Amino acid sequence: MAQQAYMTETDNGGSGHEPRGNRLRRLFDRLLGGRRGDPRIWRRGLFVALGAVLLAVVMLLHSHIPNKIGNLGSLTETFLPWLGLLVAVLLVLALVRRSATALIAVLLPSMVWLNLFGGQLTDKTASGGDLTVVTHNVNAENPDPSGTARDVAASGADVLALEELTEEAVPTYEKALASTYRYHAVQGTVGVWSKYPLTGVRDVDIDLGWTRAMRATVTAPAGQVAVYVAHLPSVRVKMEAGFTARQRDRSADFLGEAIAHEPLKNVVLLGDLNGTMNDRALNAVTAQMRSTQGAAGNGFGFSWPASFPMARIDQIMVKGLKPESSWTLPQTGSDHLPIAARVRVATGG
């Protein structure tokens, strides 16, 4: 009797160690309540399943969500990648409810999300390229502009774009960057610093009444590149008005028009566009240019807010140029992260 007390009882009434396959099957059966022992396995979790289907529809048809009410479509598209967290929540709920129906339904938004963003989970960076560009919204209230200038200069950028420059801070940036960049130009609240000669410098009208965009030609060793620097108007999320972005949208249209008429083949856009590549309101720009992060980055490259990045509203986009790599730089004294890219200049530009 004493010996029998220490023997392991198996499913068939015998003794000895239970086969590994049987243990895994029993664990799965307990998780879902049992295939035959719990007939409610298919009836439970219907609300979770419905939520999964609705989430899949929102992600799949996000471009059809209307903007007439509070720019809801643009708001959804700005934070679209984060809907993946809801997929994870639904999966947990399906497991807690032990619902086979909900588990199967959760596969739908999972597949849609992977179709939309799965490519950004892989590292697409490559070696090579002959021009490094960096853009940074330095924040008008930056407490350490000199330190910020040194940080971005240390990135090794050949061309550096800065946005949200104040009249008082411009001399500080000019002094801090002078030893690294021989050429620079400032137009309004945006500026470009370059190791190579700048010509054709002018402001770009984005329908604001003051200058927040500019254009210059950089004569790099590999060829000429038209560099656009832009800081589109900010957007706000208000309880009474929703996602207010009308001025940003108009400015994006003006910027897209200017880029479309650019005579040079090689074009790079650097700046804070206050919108993501998914936001349809930026179509005038995004439809004609490639994101370096999407083409040659690793991950989503979120840039704002710097303390906990949730969206990539700072952009490097190219036309004619080939993206080789794209990355986010460490935090400075700004509320945005700087972003960088290495590109290859097409000959004959």
XYZ file of N, CA and C in Angstrom, residues 70-72 74-76 78-79 234-245 304:
63
model
N -14.674 65.551 -37.181
C -13.478 65.584 -36.358
C -12.256 64.942 -36.969
N -12.190 64.832 -38.299
C -11.045 64.186 -38.955
C -10.745 62.830 -38.331
N -11.809 62.064 -38.092
C -11.658 60.776 -37.427
C -10.784 59.816 -38.234
N -8.189 60.532 -40.252
C -6.776 60.881 -40.072
C -6.292 60.522 -38.674
N -7.135 60.726 -37.672
C -6.754 60.373 -36.311
C -6.493 58.875 -36.202
N -7.376 58.074 -36.801
C -7.197 56.620 -36.780
C -5.911 56.224 -37.487
N -3.220 57.984 -37.946
C -2.026 58.431 -37.252
C -1.521 57.376 -36.275
N -2.449 56.735 -35.592
C -2.067 55.745 -34.586
C -2.435 54.322 -35.012
N 0.777 72.365 -36.763
C 0.453 71.350 -35.774
C -1.018 70.971 -35.848
N -1.317 69.810 -35.328
C -2.701 69.343 -35.228
C -3.041 69.230 -33.746
N -4.320 69.256 -33.461
C -4.771 69.179 -32.070
C -5.916 68.183 -31.970
N -5.987 67.508 -30.845
C -7.123 66.648 -30.551
C -7.963 67.343 -29.493
N -9.168 67.799 -29.889
C -10.042 68.546 -28.997
C -11.356 67.803 -28.812
N -11.863 67.834 -27.608
C -13.103 67.139 -27.318
C -14.260 67.681 -28.160
N -14.267 69.013 -28.378
C -15.396 69.604 -29.084
C -15.219 69.593 -30.602
N -13.988 69.398 -31.071
C -13.740 69.506 -32.512
C -13.060 68.287 -33.107
N -12.666 67.354 -32.259
C -11.990 66.160 -32.773
C -10.548 66.456 -33.156
N -10.092 65.834 -34.218
C -8.706 65.943 -34.687
C -8.648 67.102 -35.672
N -8.272 68.292 -35.185
C -8.298 69.492 -36.020
C -7.009 69.608 -36.820
N -7.123 69.532 -38.140
C -5.926 69.494 -38.976
C -6.140 70.188 -40.314
N 7.908 60.809 -32.000
C 7.232 61.770 -31.109
C 6.174 61.075 -30.276
